[in-house]
Each structure stands twice: as structure tokens, then as C-alpha cells.
Amino acid sequence: FVKTHPWEGMTQELTTQIFFRWVFILGNVLMLLSILPMLRVKSPGDSISVQAVRSRQLLWKILSEPGYRSVVWFQWWHAFWAGLTQSAFFDYRLHQLHVGLGTYYLLEGVMRLAQIPVSRASGKLCDRKQTRRVLGCGVAVLSVSMVFWIVAAEWGWWWIWGAYLLWGAWGAINVG
């Protein structure tokens, strides 16, 4: 009797794909679970009385408001597809463009630094009931960043600096 492991006979590529799929699924589940604590946050001045409604009822009440429901669905939809593409970006950056870990951290730092003023400006606009405009502009800027990834394949990896700078628009998406 020989005991075999479920991963025996699998290629490294298949094992890697399975691993990335599970990481992606776990990331999305954790993202969705992160919304639950927000259901307990008291928000004075809203049309929904948080104190009088249980969490499940509150979620349904929030999702029944058409304006807010569309924003929530948009955020979930956008987060789903953004999470799906992250492993592709990582693989492309590492194996095709040969960008090392140190450079990756610098790129991430540029993106986070760009998010600070974008988040602040987005917050002010959202306070003035401009949430849809903030989200629309954020998605438009993020979409333009893809041009830098395409150009980087032909003209050199340093073009992705532009993409990471434009990815500062995640600040608008996160605030909106």
C-alpha cells in the first residue's frame, strides 16, 4: 500500500494555477466579510436608523435604496475584477518585464503616495454628494493606466511607472 498525495503527478503550472485561484477566492471572501463590521457603524443624519435595525435587516434596507445600492454593487463588481487581474499583473511584471522585488516596492510606494492627495480630494467631493463622479473619474484614470502596461512590453519595463502613478486613482475608488 503506497500512500499518494493529491498533488502528486501535477505539473508545477497547474499547482500554481490552483494556488492562485484559492488565494483569489480567499481574498474575495475576506473582502466581502470586511463589510460586516461596517453594518454596526452609527451614522447620524442618514435616512436609516442604525440603532433600530439588526444587521441583516440593515443590509437589506441599505440595498433597497436605489442610489446607494448602485454604488455598493459597483464597488463589489469592480473589486471582483480588480482582484482577478492582480495575479496576471504580478506574473507579467515578474516573468515578462523582469521587475525585481525592490523595484516592485518602489512602484507600490509611488502608488500609495499618489493615493494620499487623491483620497483627500475624493473625500471632499463625496461630502458634496459627488460620489458617482468620483467613481467614474477614478475608473477612467485606472483604465488609461493599462496603456502603460501595453507600451512596457515593447519599449521597456520603466513605462509601468506611469501605470503605478495613475493607479493612485485607487484612492478615489476606495473613498467613493
CSV table of C-alpha atoms in Angstrom, one decimal:
chain,number,residue,atom,x,y,z
A,1,PHE,CA,0.0,0.0,0.0
A,2,VAL,CA,1.5,3.2,-1.2
A,3,LYS,CA,0.1,6.5,0.1
A,4,THR,CA,-0.1,9.1,-2.6
A,5,HIS,CA,-0.7,12.8,-2.2
A,6,PRO,CA,-3.3,14.7,-4.2
A,7,TRP,CA,-0.7,17.0,-5.7
A,8,GLU,CA,1.4,14.0,-7.0
A,9,GLY,CA,1.6,14.0,-10.8
A,10,MET,CA,0.5,17.6,-11.1
A,11,THR,CA,2.6,19.9,-13.1
A,12,GLN,CA,4.1,23.0,-11.5
A,13,GLU,CA,2.0,25.2,-13.7
A,14,LEU,CA,-1.3,23.5,-12.7
A,15,THR,CA,-0.3,23.6,-9.0
A,16,THR,CA,0.5,27.3,-9.3
A,17,GLN,CA,-2.9,28.0,-11.0
A,18,ILE,CA,-4.7,26.2,-8.3
A,19,PHE,CA,-2.8,28.1,-5.6
A,20,PHE,CA,-3.6,31.5,-7.3
A,21,ARG,CA,-7.3,30.5,-7.6
A,22,TRP,CA,-7.6,29.7,-3.9
A,23,VAL,CA,-5.7,32.9,-2.9
A,24,PHE,CA,-8.1,34.9,-5.2
A,25,ILE,CA,-11.2,33.2,-3.7
A,26,LEU,CA,-10.0,33.7,-0.1
A,27,GLY,CA,-9.2,37.3,-0.9
A,28,ASN,CA,-12.6,38.0,-2.2
A,29,VAL,CA,-14.3,36.2,0.7
A,30,LEU,CA,-12.2,38.3,3.2
A,31,MET,CA,-13.1,41.4,1.3
A,32,LEU,CA,-16.8,40.7,1.5
A,33,LEU,CA,-16.5,39.8,5.2
A,34,SER,CA,-14.8,43.1,5.8
A,35,ILE,CA,-18.1,44.8,5.1
A,36,LEU,CA,-19.9,43.2,8.1
A,37,PRO,CA,-18.3,45.4,10.8
A,38,MET,CA,-19.4,48.5,8.8
A,39,LEU,CA,-23.0,47.4,9.5
A,40,ARG,CA,-22.6,48.4,13.1
A,41,VAL,CA,-21.3,51.9,12.5
A,42,LYS,CA,-23.7,54.6,13.6
A,43,SER,CA,-24.1,57.3,11.1
A,44,PRO,CA,-26.1,60.3,12.3
A,45,GLY,CA,-28.1,62.1,9.8
A,46,ASP,CA,-28.7,59.2,7.4
A,47,SER,CA,-32.2,58.2,6.4
A,48,ILE,CA,-31.7,54.7,8.0
A,49,SER,CA,-31.9,54.3,11.8
A,50,VAL,CA,-28.9,52.1,12.6
A,51,GLN,CA,-29.9,51.5,16.2
A,52,ALA,CA,-33.4,50.2,15.5
A,53,VAL,CA,-32.4,47.6,12.8
A,54,ARG,CA,-30.5,44.4,13.0
A,55,SER,CA,-27.5,43.8,10.8
A,56,ARG,CA,-29.3,41.6,8.2
A,57,GLN,CA,-32.3,44.0,8.1
A,58,LEU,CA,-29.9,46.9,7.8
A,59,LEU,CA,-28.1,45.3,4.8
A,60,TRP,CA,-31.5,44.8,3.0
A,61,LYS,CA,-32.6,48.3,3.9
A,62,ILE,CA,-29.4,49.8,2.5
A,63,LEU,CA,-29.6,47.7,-0.6
A,64,SER,CA,-33.2,48.7,-1.1
A,65,GLU,CA,-32.2,52.4,-1.6
A,66,PRO,CA,-31.5,52.6,-5.4
A,67,GLY,CA,-28.8,55.3,-5.2
A,68,TYR,CA,-26.8,53.6,-2.6
A,69,ARG,CA,-27.4,50.1,-4.0
A,70,SER,CA,-25.9,51.0,-7.3
A,71,VAL,CA,-22.7,52.3,-5.6
A,72,VAL,CA,-22.4,49.1,-3.5
A,73,TRP,CA,-22.9,46.8,-6.5
A,74,PHE,CA,-20.4,48.9,-8.5
A,75,GLN,CA,-17.8,48.6,-5.7
A,76,TRP,CA,-18.3,44.9,-5.4
A,77,TRP,CA,-18.2,44.3,-9.1
A,78,HIS,CA,-15.1,46.5,-9.5
A,79,ALA,CA,-13.3,44.8,-6.6
A,80,PHE,CA,-14.0,41.4,-8.0
A,81,TRP,CA,-12.5,42.1,-11.4
A,82,ALA,CA,-9.6,44.1,-9.9
A,83,GLY,CA,-8.8,41.1,-7.6
A,84,LEU,CA,-9.0,38.8,-10.6
A,85,THR,CA,-6.4,40.7,-12.6
A,86,GLN,CA,-3.8,41.0,-9.7
A,87,SER,CA,-2.2,37.7,-10.3
A,88,ALA,CA,-1.9,38.4,-14.0
A,89,PHE,CA,-0.2,41.7,-13.4
A,90,PHE,CA,2.2,40.1,-10.9
A,91,ASP,CA,3.1,37.3,-13.3
A,92,TYR,CA,3.5,39.7,-16.2
A,93,ARG,CA,5.7,42.1,-14.2
A,94,LEU,CA,7.9,39.4,-12.8
A,95,HIS,CA,8.3,37.0,-15.7
A,96,GLN,CA,7.8,39.2,-18.8
A,97,LEU,CA,9.2,42.5,-17.7
A,98,HIS,CA,11.6,41.1,-15.1
A,99,VAL,CA,10.9,43.7,-12.5
A,100,GLY,CA,12.6,42.8,-9.2
A,101,LEU,CA,11.2,42.9,-5.7
A,102,GLY,CA,12.9,46.1,-4.7
A,103,THR,CA,11.6,47.9,-7.8
A,104,TYR,CA,8.2,46.5,-7.1
A,105,TYR,CA,8.2,48.0,-3.6
A,106,LEU,CA,9.2,51.4,-5.1
A,107,LEU,CA,6.4,51.2,-7.6
A,108,GLU,CA,3.9,50.4,-4.8
A,109,GLY,CA,5.3,53.3,-2.8
A,110,VAL,CA,4.6,55.7,-5.7
A,111,MET,CA,1.1,54.4,-6.0
A,112,ARG,CA,0.4,54.7,-2.3
A,113,LEU,CA,1.9,58.2,-2.2
A,114,ALA,CA,-0.3,59.3,-5.2
A,115,GLN,CA,-3.4,57.9,-3.3
A,116,ILE,CA,-3.0,60.4,-0.5
A,117,PRO,CA,-3.9,63.6,-2.3
A,118,VAL,CA,-6.4,61.7,-4.5
A,119,SER,CA,-8.2,60.3,-1.4
A,120,ARG,CA,-8.3,63.7,0.2
A,121,ALA,CA,-9.8,65.4,-2.8
A,122,SER,CA,-12.2,62.5,-3.4
A,123,GLY,CA,-13.4,62.7,0.2
A,124,LYS,CA,-14.2,66.4,-0.2
A,125,LEU,CA,-16.1,65.7,-3.4
A,126,CYS,CA,-18.0,62.8,-1.8
A,127,ASP,CA,-19.0,65.0,1.1
A,128,ARG,CA,-20.6,67.2,-1.6
A,129,LYS,CA,-22.7,64.3,-3.0
A,130,GLN,CA,-20.3,63.7,-5.9
A,131,THR,CA,-19.7,60.0,-5.3
A,132,ARG,CA,-20.7,58.9,-8.8
A,133,ARG,CA,-18.4,61.5,-10.4
A,134,VAL,CA,-15.5,60.4,-8.1
A,135,LEU,CA,-16.1,56.7,-9.0
A,136,GLY,CA,-16.4,57.4,-12.7
A,137,CYS,CA,-13.3,59.6,-12.9
A,138,GLY,CA,-11.4,57.0,-10.8
A,139,VAL,CA,-12.3,54.2,-13.1
A,140,ALA,CA,-11.5,56.3,-16.2
A,141,VAL,CA,-8.0,57.1,-14.9
A,142,LEU,CA,-7.4,53.4,-13.9
A,143,SER,CA,-8.4,52.4,-17.4
A,144,VAL,CA,-5.9,54.7,-19.0
A,145,SER,CA,-3.1,53.2,-16.9
A,146,MET,CA,-3.4,50.0,-19.0
A,147,VAL,CA,-1.8,51.8,-21.9
A,148,PHE,CA,1.5,52.0,-19.9
A,149,TRP,CA,1.4,48.2,-19.4
A,150,ILE,CA,1.0,47.6,-23.2
A,151,VAL,CA,3.7,50.1,-24.0
A,152,ALA,CA,6.1,48.5,-21.5
A,153,ALA,CA,6.0,45.2,-23.4
A,154,GLU,CA,7.5,46.9,-26.4
A,155,TRP,CA,9.6,49.8,-25.1
A,156,GLY,CA,10.8,48.7,-21.7
A,157,TRP,CA,9.6,47.9,-18.2
A,158,TRP,CA,10.1,51.5,-16.9
A,159,TRP,CA,6.9,52.5,-18.6
A,160,ILE,CA,4.9,50.9,-15.8
A,161,TRP,CA,6.0,53.8,-13.6
A,162,GLY,CA,3.2,55.7,-15.3
A,163,ALA,CA,0.7,53.0,-14.6
A,164,TYR,CA,1.6,53.0,-10.9
A,165,LEU,CA,1.3,56.7,-10.8
A,166,LEU,CA,-2.2,56.6,-12.4
A,167,TRP,CA,-3.1,53.7,-10.0
A,168,GLY,CA,-3.1,56.4,-7.4
A,169,ALA,CA,-6.7,56.8,-8.6
A,170,TRP,CA,-7.5,53.8,-6.4
A,171,GLY,CA,-7.8,56.4,-3.7
A,172,ALA,CA,-10.9,57.8,-5.5
A,173,ILE,CA,-12.3,54.3,-5.9
A,174,ASN,CA,-11.7,53.4,-2.2
A,175,VAL,CA,-13.2,56.6,-0.9
A,176,GLY,CA,-16.1,56.7,-3.4
